[in-house]
Structure formats: structure tokens, C-alpha cells
């Protein structure tokens, strides 16, 4: 297959973004252009091309590849994009969002995510990271008349730039490790990729250099590892680099928050896993203890802080922090089961979380977001269908069987147990049990609490058909991944062998 086929998902998303941009630029005044349709075509085309490339022997260039590992994350990112576009039907217009900018930025950000998942060179990974981040920064503050959104975007931008600087320093130190030609005894039988790329930013050459000195790592190796770890920790919201998450999630439009919490996390964990489970795998004795402490803090803080929230968006923000800690257990396990559990968890979490944000977006009005927990009081009596959907998504996030969240947590905790990380698995289970409190608090409000005066209890808006279809797809995904997860687990297992 032609090596350019690896770029098909990226090209598809980029062309769709350009199409939306041109449609907006040449839109006759007063007429409505099919922005949603163009965005759906873009994400759908990228999804189909990713599925078509499956098992085609990692086609691609020396710096970016379409191996099964990248394609699995491509599918997750495209599903997140499709659901976000579908759930945005009605909600984006209601919030007076500039539709051309909204869908263009979403498609460009998704192109960066897909590029990041397939990158096997640190410089390309950095470029993809910036393409993704810039789109998400603007989406966070896309409501120009909303002070909270502007503040959230500014904070996100500053901390994102800070984390990018760490990541770039890590790349510089990595280049210092492997940037010069390897000694003859270390490169007697170079791989095709390392022979083709003479610089030290591709991951395979970096691994060769690190493996040669893993028993006594140099200062450059330690610094590269630490700075790259910090850069990734910011992007996936690991404690203590999580500070931007609650404010950014609360200030952004609801569905932008859902897209951030799923697509960005999927792309960042794809790059995180590829770098640390391939290039830095020989140094696992050094980074596993560090990540173990970070995972413990992330699971505990995300759970405890979430209990204290009255805003559902902030609660889901801290929930996403805790879930990042759970996913991190799969990387710490450094086993085939652990690697596969990362992929499955990201898929299950993305479908579930977008469903929860979709319900909130569907119930919001132009005057006020459906965000305060008290607004869910008596929802079962006003909108039983929406209450039922929200219940399923919340129970899945809490890890109740037979839903997707249960299988994902069982898989990742099992991987930690198999590799004798018992303390991490126990803390993960306990924090997951505590987190059930703030998920069930919303369920109790919907079914067992009466509406109160002074709370947003006006007539709820009609949900457009496309948004209902998106919620139905999310529901099917949660149930399917919980009841019949074999296909997705097998796909995840088939992906980890191509992580390099």
C-alpha cells in the first residue's frame, strides 16, 4: 500500500475543515450552510479510512505511521468527534456559537490528535500537540461574550504553553542522547527506520541509545524522561499538573468540554504510551516509581475533590482527573494486558463521558447551562428519557456492571494486579467506590428529590433529532462495550504489537 495512505485520516479531517471554512466565508448573508454535514463527513471519512488501513503492516513515513496502535486511537478520536458534532445539533446555535469557526477548529484539532497518535518522531509529536492545543484553546473561549469562558481559555493557554515548553525541553535533551551517530558496536545491525533517520528525535533510535546505557543512565537521559513526563502529565491532567482542568472544563461550552475530556485525553495518552512504553521502556525502573506516586495522588485528589463539587461540569472535570489516574495504571503495568487496557479504557471512557455531557447540553437553554446538581431535582418527572440516559452514563463512569466503565476498570485494575502493583490496584478500587457517591448524588436528585423554587426548573428545550441519535449511539456504545466487549478487547490486543 502507498505510504501516503497513512496520511488519509489527517488529510480527510483537514479538507473537511477547509470545506467548512470556505462554506462560512462564501455563505450568502442570511442563509444557513450545512456545517454539521461537512463536519460529519470529515469525521466519518477519517473513521472509514482508519478502519480500511487496519492490519496493513504499519504503512507510513519515517516520522508518522498508520499502525494498528495509532488506528485504534484514530477510531476513538473520530467517534468522539462524530458524537460531539451530532450532540451539537441545536446546542451550538442555541448558544450563538459561530458555527463555521466551531466546526473548523474542531476538525483541525482532531487532525492534530490523529497526527499525534501516529507520530513516531518527537518533533512531529510536538507539532501535532500544538495543532491540537491551539484549536482547543480557541474552542474553550469561543463564546466571546462569556467572561468565564475567556478566563478559562486564557488560563488553559498559559498553562498549555508552560507544558509545551517542558515537552520541548524534553525533546532537546532526547536529541542530546541520540542526536549524534551511534558508536559502531551499538548500530551494527540498525533497523530500517533508525538507518534512514540520522537525527535523534525518532523513537526507535532514541530507544537504541537509551537501551545501551539503561543500567547507568546519564543526566541527559533522566532530564529527558522527567521533562517529557511533565509535558504529558499536563495534557492528560495528572496531579500535580491538573490545575487548568476544572476552570477550563467549567468555562468552555458543555460539548467543547466533552470533546476536550475525550479527544485530547485519547491523543495525549496515545503519545504518552508510545514514548514511555517504547523509547523509554529500558528505563522503566526509574519512571515506574515516579508514575506510581503520580497515579496515587491523581486517583485520590480527583475523587476527593469531586465529592465537594456542586457544579456537574467541575465534578466531571475532577472525575476525568481520577480516570486519568486509572488509565495510568495500564502504562505502569508495562505488560501486554496493561497496554491493551489503556486502549480499551480510553474508548469506553470517551463514549460514556460524551454521553453525560450530551445530556447536559440537550437540557441547557440559552439563558443557563444545565450544570448545577439542584437542576437535576425531579428530572425523572419532567424528562424520564433524559434521566434514564444520564443514569446509565453516570453508572458506567462509576463502574457498575454490565456497563462499559465496569469492564474498563476491571481490565486496568487486573493489569495492575498481574504485575504485582497491589497498592495501586487497591487505591484505585477504593477511590472508584468513593467516586460512586458523587455519581449517585445526581441519580438521587433525579429520582428522589422534588423540584425546588429558585432553581432553574423552566420548561426544558426540545432535543433535535440528530442530538437524540447521538445520545442513542452513546447508549449503544456503553451497553455494547459492557455486555459484549470481546471485539474491542481483541482489537486493543491486536494494536499493542505495533506500538513502535
Short mmCIF file of C-alpha atoms in Angstrom, two decimals:
data_model
loop_
_atom_site.label_atom_id
_atom_site.label_comp_id
_atom_site.label_asym_id
_atom_site.label_seq_id
_atom_site.Cartn_x
_atom_site.Cartn_y
_atom_site.Cartn_z
CA UNK A 1 0.00 0.00 0.00
CA UNK A 2 1.22 3.54 -0.79
CA UNK A 3 2.93 5.18 2.18
CA UNK A 4 0.79 8.30 1.68
CA UNK A 5 -2.21 6.22 2.76
CA UNK A 6 -1.06 6.78 6.34
CA UNK A 7 -1.98 10.44 5.96
CA UNK A 8 -5.51 9.74 4.70
CA UNK A 9 -7.30 10.37 8.05
CA UNK A 10 -5.33 13.59 8.62
CA UNK A 11 -5.95 14.81 5.06
CA UNK A 12 -9.66 13.97 5.31
CA UNK A 13 -10.08 15.97 8.51
CA UNK A 14 -8.06 18.87 7.14
CA UNK A 15 -10.00 19.02 3.88
CA UNK A 16 -13.28 18.93 5.82
CA UNK A 17 -12.03 21.82 7.98
CA UNK A 18 -11.11 23.81 4.88
CA UNK A 19 -14.50 22.99 3.38
CA UNK A 20 -16.32 24.31 6.44
CA UNK A 21 -14.13 27.42 6.42
CA UNK A 22 -14.85 28.13 2.76
CA UNK A 23 -18.55 27.47 3.22
CA UNK A 24 -18.61 30.04 6.01
CA UNK A 25 -16.55 32.55 4.04
CA UNK A 26 -18.78 32.41 0.95
CA UNK A 27 -22.07 31.93 2.77
CA UNK A 28 -24.71 34.32 1.41
CA UNK A 29 -25.96 36.68 4.07
CA UNK A 30 -28.95 35.27 5.92
CA UNK A 31 -28.56 31.74 4.54
CA UNK A 32 -27.64 28.65 6.55
CA UNK A 33 -24.89 26.36 5.28
CA UNK A 34 -24.70 22.62 6.12
CA UNK A 35 -21.76 22.96 8.54
CA UNK A 36 -22.83 19.94 10.58
CA UNK A 37 -22.98 17.77 7.46
CA UNK A 38 -19.49 18.78 6.35
CA UNK A 39 -18.11 18.07 9.83
CA UNK A 40 -19.86 14.69 9.92
CA UNK A 41 -18.41 13.84 6.51
CA UNK A 42 -14.94 14.77 7.74
CA UNK A 43 -15.06 12.67 10.87
CA UNK A 44 -16.87 9.84 9.11
CA UNK A 45 -14.35 9.78 6.28
CA UNK A 46 -11.43 9.73 8.72
CA UNK A 47 -13.11 6.89 10.62
CA UNK A 48 -13.69 4.82 7.48
CA UNK A 49 -10.14 5.37 6.22
CA UNK A 50 -8.73 4.36 9.62
CA UNK A 51 -10.75 1.15 9.57
CA UNK A 52 -9.64 0.46 5.99
CA UNK A 53 -5.95 0.85 6.97
CA UNK A 54 -6.25 -1.72 9.77
CA UNK A 55 -3.71 -4.56 9.55
CA UNK A 56 -1.86 -3.06 6.56
CA UNK A 57 1.60 -3.51 8.07
CA UNK A 58 2.06 -0.06 9.58
CA UNK A 59 2.11 1.95 6.37
CA UNK A 60 3.55 5.41 6.61
CA UNK A 61 6.64 7.59 6.68
CA UNK A 62 9.63 7.50 8.98
CA UNK A 63 8.07 10.15 11.24
CA UNK A 64 4.39 9.16 11.22
CA UNK A 65 2.75 5.77 10.79
CA UNK A 66 -0.69 4.26 10.49
CA UNK A 67 -0.04 1.17 12.59
CA UNK A 68 -2.85 -0.56 14.47
CA UNK A 69 -1.93 1.29 17.67
CA UNK A 70 -2.44 4.68 16.00
CA UNK A 71 -5.52 3.49 14.11
CA UNK A 72 -7.24 2.35 17.30
CA UNK A 73 -6.84 5.84 18.75
CA UNK A 74 -7.90 7.33 15.41
CA UNK A 75 -11.17 5.43 15.73
CA UNK A 76 -11.66 6.71 19.29
CA UNK A 77 -10.94 10.31 18.24
CA UNK A 78 -13.27 10.11 15.23
CA UNK A 79 -16.05 8.58 17.33
CA UNK A 80 -15.62 11.41 19.84
CA UNK A 81 -15.77 13.93 17.00
CA UNK A 82 -18.84 12.36 15.41
CA UNK A 83 -20.71 12.25 18.71
CA UNK A 84 -19.74 15.84 19.51
CA UNK A 85 -21.00 17.09 16.15
CA UNK A 86 -24.25 15.15 16.49
CA UNK A 87 -24.82 16.33 20.05
CA UNK A 88 -24.03 19.91 18.99
CA UNK A 89 -27.13 19.93 16.79
CA UNK A 90 -29.29 22.69 18.21
CA UNK A 91 -26.98 23.35 21.14
CA UNK A 92 -24.37 25.24 19.09
CA UNK A 93 -26.98 27.52 17.52
CA UNK A 94 -28.75 28.00 20.84
CA UNK A 95 -25.51 29.23 22.40
CA UNK A 96 -24.93 31.55 19.42
CA UNK A 97 -21.62 29.90 18.60
CA UNK A 98 -20.07 30.86 15.25
CA UNK A 99 -20.72 27.57 13.52
CA UNK A 100 -18.06 27.95 10.85
CA UNK A 101 -15.33 28.60 13.42
CA UNK A 102 -16.71 25.97 15.79
CA UNK A 103 -16.60 23.05 13.37
CA UNK A 104 -13.41 24.22 11.62
CA UNK A 105 -11.50 24.38 14.90
CA UNK A 106 -12.89 21.03 15.98
CA UNK A 107 -11.76 19.37 12.74
CA UNK A 108 -8.31 20.98 12.82
CA UNK A 109 -7.87 19.96 16.47
CA UNK A 110 -8.90 16.40 15.58
CA UNK A 111 -6.35 16.37 12.72
CA UNK A 112 -3.70 17.26 15.31
CA UNK A 113 -4.94 14.48 17.57
CA UNK A 114 -4.75 11.89 14.80
CA UNK A 115 -1.30 13.13 13.84
CA UNK A 116 -0.18 12.88 17.45
CA UNK A 117 -1.41 9.29 17.77
CA UNK A 118 0.61 8.20 14.73
CA UNK A 119 3.79 10.19 15.34
CA UNK A 120 6.96 8.17 15.89
CA UNK A 121 9.22 11.22 15.97
CA UNK A 122 9.26 13.62 18.91
CA UNK A 123 9.36 16.75 16.73
CA UNK A 124 6.32 15.63 14.72
CA UNK A 125 4.63 14.77 18.00
CA UNK A 126 5.29 18.30 19.25
CA UNK A 127 3.87 19.87 16.06
CA UNK A 128 0.77 17.69 16.37
CA UNK A 129 0.45 18.64 20.03
CA UNK A 130 0.46 22.34 19.15
CA UNK A 131 -2.05 21.94 16.30
CA UNK A 132 -4.38 20.10 18.67
CA UNK A 133 -3.85 22.51 21.56
CA UNK A 134 -4.34 25.73 19.60
CA UNK A 135 -7.68 24.55 18.30
CA UNK A 136 -8.85 23.54 21.77
CA UNK A 137 -7.66 26.82 23.34
CA UNK A 138 -9.85 28.81 20.96
CA UNK A 139 -12.80 26.43 21.35
CA UNK A 140 -12.63 26.92 25.12
CA UNK A 141 -13.18 30.67 24.77
CA UNK A 142 -15.32 30.61 21.64
CA UNK A 143 -18.19 32.36 23.47
CA UNK A 144 -16.67 35.82 23.21
CA UNK A 145 -19.32 37.44 25.40
CA UNK A 146 -18.77 34.94 28.23
CA UNK A 147 -16.26 36.20 30.80
CA UNK A 148 -15.83 32.77 32.42
CA UNK A 149 -15.04 31.20 29.06
CA UNK A 150 -12.48 33.86 28.19
CA UNK A 151 -10.80 33.47 31.57
CA UNK A 152 -10.76 29.68 31.21
CA UNK A 153 -9.24 29.91 27.73
CA UNK A 154 -6.56 32.31 28.97
CA UNK A 155 -5.62 30.03 31.88
CA UNK A 156 -5.63 26.99 29.62
CA UNK A 157 -3.44 28.78 27.08
CA UNK A 158 -0.87 29.93 29.66
CA UNK A 159 -0.56 26.54 31.34
CA UNK A 160 -0.63 24.78 27.99
CA UNK A 161 2.26 26.93 26.76
CA UNK A 162 4.08 26.14 30.01
CA UNK A 163 3.63 22.41 29.46
CA UNK A 164 4.70 22.72 25.81
CA UNK A 165 7.93 24.33 26.97
CA UNK A 166 8.59 21.35 29.24
CA UNK A 167 7.87 18.98 26.37
CA UNK A 168 10.19 20.87 24.04
CA UNK A 169 12.98 20.80 26.62
CA UNK A 170 12.46 17.05 26.88
CA UNK A 171 12.84 16.75 23.10
CA UNK A 172 16.05 18.78 23.25
CA UNK A 173 17.53 16.51 25.90
CA UNK A 174 16.39 13.44 23.96
CA UNK A 175 18.21 14.80 20.92
CA UNK A 176 21.26 15.20 23.12
CA UNK A 177 21.05 11.48 23.92
CA UNK A 178 20.68 10.13 20.40
CA UNK A 179 21.34 13.07 18.11
CA UNK A 180 24.89 12.08 17.19
CA UNK A 181 25.70 8.88 15.29
CA UNK A 182 25.71 5.80 17.50
CA UNK A 183 29.00 4.00 18.10
CA UNK A 184 29.68 1.16 15.68
CA UNK A 185 29.06 -1.51 18.30
CA UNK A 186 25.64 -0.05 19.07
CA UNK A 187 24.48 0.28 15.48
CA UNK A 188 26.00 -2.79 13.85
CA UNK A 189 22.55 -4.01 12.84
CA UNK A 190 20.41 -0.88 12.62
CA UNK A 191 16.75 -1.14 11.85
CA UNK A 192 15.44 0.31 8.63
CA UNK A 193 13.94 3.31 10.37
CA UNK A 194 17.00 4.18 12.50
CA UNK A 195 19.26 3.84 9.45
CA UNK A 196 17.04 6.15 7.41
CA UNK A 197 16.74 8.85 10.06
CA UNK A 198 20.14 10.22 11.13
CA UNK A 199 18.78 12.53 13.81
CA UNK A 200 17.91 11.58 17.35
CA UNK A 201 14.26 12.53 17.62
CA UNK A 202 12.70 9.37 16.22
CA UNK A 203 11.63 6.98 18.93
CA UNK A 204 13.38 3.86 17.70
CA UNK A 205 16.79 5.50 17.52
CA UNK A 206 16.16 7.03 20.95
CA UNK A 207 15.35 3.60 22.35
CA UNK A 208 18.59 2.18 20.95
CA UNK A 209 20.60 4.91 22.63
CA UNK A 210 18.77 4.57 25.97
CA UNK A 211 18.97 0.77 25.97
CA UNK A 212 22.74 0.97 25.58
CA UNK A 213 23.08 2.95 28.83
CA UNK A 214 19.97 1.92 30.76
CA UNK A 215 21.94 0.31 33.58
CA UNK A 216 23.71 3.59 34.36
CA UNK A 217 21.55 6.37 32.88
CA UNK A 218 23.17 9.71 32.19
CA UNK A 219 21.92 13.08 33.40
CA UNK A 220 20.57 13.81 29.91
CA UNK A 221 18.51 10.63 29.99
CA UNK A 222 16.99 11.47 33.36
CA UNK A 223 16.24 15.07 32.31
CA UNK A 224 14.66 13.96 29.03
CA UNK A 225 12.48 11.46 30.86
CA UNK A 226 11.38 13.99 33.52
CA UNK A 227 10.60 16.85 31.12
CA UNK A 228 8.65 14.66 28.71
CA UNK A 229 6.74 13.16 31.62
CA UNK A 230 5.79 16.62 32.89
CA UNK A 231 4.66 17.68 29.41
CA UNK A 232 2.40 14.65 29.06
CA UNK A 233 1.15 14.97 32.65
CA UNK A 234 -0.20 18.45 31.87
CA UNK A 235 -2.07 17.24 28.79
CA UNK A 236 -3.74 14.26 30.50
CA UNK A 237 -4.43 16.14 33.78
CA UNK A 238 -2.26 14.20 36.20
CA UNK A 239 -1.72 15.58 39.70
CA UNK A 240 0.01 17.97 40.41
CA UNK A 241 -0.29 19.24 36.83
CA UNK A 242 -4.09 19.26 36.76
CA UNK A 243 -4.69 22.88 37.78
CA UNK A 244 -6.14 24.01 34.45
CA UNK A 245 -8.73 21.26 34.17
CA UNK A 246 -11.63 22.39 36.45
CA UNK A 247 -11.58 26.00 35.23
CA UNK A 248 -11.23 25.08 31.56
CA UNK A 249 -14.00 22.49 31.78
CA UNK A 250 -16.37 24.87 33.56
CA UNK A 251 -15.72 27.88 31.33
CA UNK A 252 -15.95 26.10 27.98
CA UNK A 253 -19.28 25.27 26.29
CA UNK A 254 -20.58 21.92 27.51
CA UNK A 255 -19.83 19.95 24.35
CA UNK A 256 -16.40 21.54 23.95
CA UNK A 257 -15.74 20.29 27.47
CA UNK A 258 -16.85 16.82 26.41
CA UNK A 259 -14.61 16.92 23.32
CA UNK A 260 -11.64 18.09 25.42
CA UNK A 261 -12.14 15.40 28.03
CA UNK A 262 -12.19 12.64 25.42
CA UNK A 263 -10.33 13.53 22.23
CA UNK A 264 -7.47 15.41 23.88
CA UNK A 265 -7.07 12.69 26.51
CA UNK A 266 -7.06 9.94 23.87
CA UNK A 267 -4.40 11.64 21.73
CA UNK A 268 -2.22 12.55 24.71
CA UNK A 269 -2.35 9.04 26.17
CA UNK A 270 -1.54 7.58 22.74
CA UNK A 271 1.65 9.64 22.58
CA UNK A 272 2.38 9.07 26.29
CA UNK A 273 2.15 5.30 25.89
CA UNK A 274 4.16 5.24 22.66
CA UNK A 275 7.03 7.27 24.18
CA UNK A 276 7.27 5.57 27.57
CA UNK A 277 6.40 2.02 26.52
CA UNK A 278 8.82 2.07 23.61
CA UNK A 279 11.61 4.65 23.69
CA UNK A 280 11.89 4.86 27.48
CA UNK A 281 10.90 1.27 28.22
CA UNK A 282 14.54 0.34 29.11
CA UNK A 283 14.36 2.96 31.91
CA UNK A 284 11.17 1.62 33.44
CA UNK A 285 12.86 1.04 36.78
CA UNK A 286 13.25 4.81 37.04
CA UNK A 287 9.91 6.12 35.77
CA UNK A 288 7.57 3.47 37.17
CA UNK A 289 8.10 4.60 40.82
CA UNK A 290 7.51 8.23 39.80
CA UNK A 291 4.35 7.41 37.85
CA UNK A 292 3.13 5.21 40.72
CA UNK A 293 3.22 8.18 43.11
CA UNK A 294 1.57 10.41 40.48
CA UNK A 295 -1.17 7.81 39.88
CA UNK A 296 -1.88 7.52 43.61
CA UNK A 297 -2.17 11.30 44.02
CA UNK A 298 -4.27 11.62 40.86
CA UNK A 299 -6.80 8.97 41.86
CA UNK A 300 -7.12 10.29 45.41
CA UNK A 301 -7.34 14.01 44.62
CA UNK A 302 -9.66 13.52 41.66
CA UNK A 303 -12.03 11.52 43.81
CA UNK A 304 -11.96 13.64 46.97
CA UNK A 305 -12.24 16.97 45.15
CA UNK A 306 -15.08 15.66 43.01
CA UNK A 307 -17.15 14.88 46.10
CA UNK A 308 -17.04 18.56 47.11
CA UNK A 309 -18.41 19.99 43.85
CA UNK A 310 -21.91 21.34 43.25
CA UNK A 311 -21.24 22.07 39.57
CA UNK A 312 -21.65 18.95 37.46
CA UNK A 313 -19.05 20.18 34.94
CA UNK A 314 -16.47 20.67 37.68
CA UNK A 315 -17.43 17.33 39.17
CA UNK A 316 -16.87 15.64 35.80
CA UNK A 317 -13.59 17.56 35.50
CA UNK A 318 -12.30 16.04 38.73
CA UNK A 319 -13.78 12.73 37.63
CA UNK A 320 -11.68 12.95 34.44
CA UNK A 321 -8.60 13.53 36.61
CA UNK A 322 -9.36 10.37 38.59
CA UNK A 323 -9.94 8.42 35.37
CA UNK A 324 -6.57 9.62 34.07
CA UNK A 325 -5.07 8.02 37.16
CA UNK A 326 -6.84 4.75 36.39
CA UNK A 327 -5.60 4.78 32.78
CA UNK A 328 -2.08 5.46 34.03
CA UNK A 329 -2.15 2.10 35.83
CA UNK A 330 -2.13 0.38 32.46
CA UNK A 331 1.07 2.18 31.47
CA UNK A 332 2.68 1.44 34.84
CA UNK A 333 1.90 -2.27 34.40
CA UNK A 334 4.22 -2.40 31.33
CA UNK A 335 2.62 -5.65 30.17
CA UNK A 336 0.56 -6.66 27.17
CA UNK A 337 -2.59 -6.67 29.31
CA UNK A 338 -1.73 -3.25 30.70
CA UNK A 339 -1.11 -1.76 27.26
CA UNK A 340 -4.37 -3.17 25.88
CA UNK A 341 -6.27 -1.94 28.95
CA UNK A 342 -5.16 1.63 28.20
CA UNK A 343 -6.69 1.46 24.72
CA UNK A 344 -9.95 -0.13 25.87
CA UNK A 345 -10.32 2.27 28.82
CA UNK A 346 -9.90 5.32 26.58
CA UNK A 347 -12.60 4.01 24.22
CA UNK A 348 -15.07 3.17 27.00
CA UNK A 349 -14.46 6.45 28.84
CA UNK A 350 -14.86 8.55 25.67
CA UNK A 351 -18.25 7.11 24.75
CA UNK A 352 -19.54 7.32 28.33
CA UNK A 353 -18.31 10.82 29.12
CA UNK A 354 -19.60 12.31 25.88
CA UNK A 355 -22.98 10.78 26.60
CA UNK A 356 -23.13 12.50 30.00
CA UNK A 357 -22.11 15.87 28.55
CA UNK A 358 -24.58 15.35 25.71
CA UNK A 359 -27.49 15.01 28.14
CA UNK A 360 -26.42 18.21 29.91
CA UNK A 361 -26.16 20.07 26.59
CA UNK A 362 -29.57 18.82 25.47
CA UNK A 363 -31.21 20.11 28.65
CA UNK A 364 -29.49 23.51 28.71
CA UNK A 365 -31.09 26.73 27.49
CA UNK A 366 -29.70 29.92 26.00
CA UNK A 367 -30.04 31.61 29.40
CA UNK A 368 -28.41 28.98 31.57
CA UNK A 369 -26.46 25.75 31.36
CA UNK A 370 -27.91 22.65 32.97
CA UNK A 371 -24.95 22.42 35.33
CA UNK A 372 -25.94 22.77 38.97
CA UNK A 373 -26.77 19.49 40.70
CA UNK A 374 -30.00 21.04 42.03
CA UNK A 375 -31.22 21.47 38.46
CA UNK A 376 -31.42 17.68 38.20
CA UNK A 377 -34.00 17.61 41.01
CA UNK A 378 -37.09 15.76 39.80
CA UNK A 379 -35.77 15.34 36.25
CA UNK A 380 -37.36 11.88 36.14
CA UNK A 381 -40.79 13.50 36.30
CA UNK A 382 -40.02 16.15 33.68
CA UNK A 383 -37.88 14.19 31.20
CA UNK A 384 -37.81 10.48 32.07
CA UNK A 385 -35.87 9.60 28.91
CA UNK A 386 -33.08 12.07 29.63
CA UNK A 387 -32.98 10.97 33.27
CA UNK A 388 -32.65 7.35 32.19
CA UNK A 389 -29.81 8.13 29.77
CA UNK A 390 -27.95 10.20 32.36
CA UNK A 391 -28.33 7.37 34.87
CA UNK A 392 -26.73 4.85 32.52
CA UNK A 393 -23.80 7.16 31.73
CA UNK A 394 -23.19 8.02 35.39
CA UNK A 395 -23.35 4.38 36.48
CA UNK A 396 -20.88 3.49 33.74
CA UNK A 397 -18.49 6.20 34.96
CA UNK A 398 -18.90 4.75 38.44
CA UNK A 399 -18.01 1.26 37.22
CA UNK A 400 -21.33 -0.54 37.62
CA UNK A 401 -21.84 -3.77 35.67
CA UNK A 402 -22.81 -4.58 33.00
CA UNK A 403 -21.69 -1.24 31.54
CA UNK A 404 -18.53 -0.20 29.69
CA UNK A 405 -16.99 1.50 32.72
CA UNK A 406 -17.06 -1.70 34.74
CA UNK A 407 -15.19 -3.72 32.10
CA UNK A 408 -12.64 -0.92 31.62
CA UNK A 409 -11.89 -0.68 35.35
CA UNK A 410 -11.80 -4.43 35.79
CA UNK A 411 -9.34 -4.67 32.90
CA UNK A 412 -6.96 -1.95 34.11
CA UNK A 413 -7.07 -2.98 37.79
CA UNK A 414 -6.47 -6.58 36.72
CA UNK A 415 -3.39 -5.49 34.77
CA UNK A 416 -2.05 -3.74 37.88
CA UNK A 417 -2.67 -6.84 39.99
CA UNK A 418 -0.97 -9.16 37.47
CA UNK A 419 2.20 -7.08 37.64
CA UNK A 420 2.07 -7.01 41.46
CA UNK A 421 1.16 -3.34 41.82
CA UNK A 422 -1.24 -4.29 44.57
CA UNK A 423 -1.23 -0.95 46.40
CA UNK A 424 -2.14 0.93 43.22
CA UNK A 425 -4.94 -1.50 42.41
CA UNK A 426 -6.37 -1.29 45.94
CA UNK A 427 -6.29 2.52 45.95
CA UNK A 428 -7.88 2.51 42.51
CA UNK A 429 -10.73 0.28 43.64
CA UNK A 430 -11.29 2.27 46.84
CA UNK A 431 -11.25 5.62 45.06
CA UNK A 432 -13.63 4.24 42.47
CA UNK A 433 -16.01 3.20 45.26
CA UNK A 434 -15.83 6.65 46.84
CA UNK A 435 -16.43 8.29 43.45
CA UNK A 436 -19.73 6.41 43.22
CA UNK A 437 -21.03 8.88 45.82
CA UNK A 438 -20.96 11.90 43.54
CA UNK A 439 -22.35 9.97 40.59
CA UNK A 440 -25.22 8.58 42.67
CA UNK A 441 -25.86 12.01 44.16
CA UNK A 442 -27.10 13.13 40.74
CA UNK A 443 -29.15 9.95 40.33
CA UNK A 444 -30.77 10.54 43.71
CA UNK A 445 -31.56 14.13 42.71
CA UNK A 446 -33.24 12.97 39.50
CA UNK A 447 -35.42 10.28 41.06
CA UNK A 448 -35.85 11.02 44.75
CA UNK A 449 -35.68 14.80 45.16
CA UNK A 450 -38.53 17.18 44.43
CA UNK A 451 -38.10 20.33 42.40
CA UNK A 452 -37.34 23.40 44.46
CA UNK A 453 -38.25 27.01 43.87
CA UNK A 454 -35.44 29.34 42.94
CA UNK A 455 -33.77 26.70 40.82
CA UNK A 456 -33.78 26.51 37.04
CA UNK A 457 -36.97 24.50 36.55
CA UNK A 458 -38.45 26.19 33.48
CA UNK A 459 -39.69 24.18 30.54
CA UNK A 460 -36.84 22.18 29.13
CA UNK A 461 -35.96 22.62 25.43
CA UNK A 462 -36.86 20.20 22.68
CA UNK A 463 -33.99 17.93 21.74
CA UNK A 464 -33.21 17.86 17.97
CA UNK A 465 -33.32 14.51 16.19
CA UNK A 466 -29.59 14.46 15.40
CA UNK A 467 -28.73 15.05 19.06
CA UNK A 468 -31.10 12.25 20.07
CA UNK A 469 -29.38 9.97 17.58
CA UNK A 470 -26.01 10.88 19.12
CA UNK A 471 -27.27 10.06 22.60
CA UNK A 472 -28.69 6.78 21.31
CA UNK A 473 -25.32 5.86 19.76
CA UNK A 474 -23.52 6.69 23.00
CA UNK A 475 -26.00 4.50 24.90
CA UNK A 476 -25.49 1.62 22.47
CA UNK A 477 -21.72 2.00 22.82
CA UNK A 478 -21.85 1.92 26.62
CA UNK A 479 -24.06 -1.17 26.65
CA UNK A 480 -22.18 -2.96 23.88
CA UNK A 481 -18.75 -2.40 25.44
CA UNK A 482 -20.13 -3.58 28.77
CA UNK A 483 -22.04 -6.67 27.62
CA UNK A 484 -20.06 -7.75 24.55
CA UNK A 485 -16.58 -6.24 24.96
CA UNK A 486 -14.68 -9.09 23.28
CA UNK A 487 -14.36 -7.43 19.88
CA UNK A 488 -12.98 -4.19 21.31
CA UNK A 489 -10.62 -6.03 23.68
CA UNK A 490 -9.31 -8.19 20.84
CA UNK A 491 -8.76 -5.06 18.72
CA UNK A 492 -6.88 -3.46 21.60
CA UNK A 493 -4.69 -6.54 21.99
CA UNK A 494 -4.01 -6.62 18.26
CA UNK A 495 -2.88 -2.98 18.43
CA UNK A 496 -0.19 -3.15 21.09
CA UNK A 497 2.23 -5.17 18.99
CA UNK A 498 2.64 -2.21 16.64
CA UNK A 499 3.33 0.40 19.34
CA UNK A 500 6.72 1.04 17.75
#
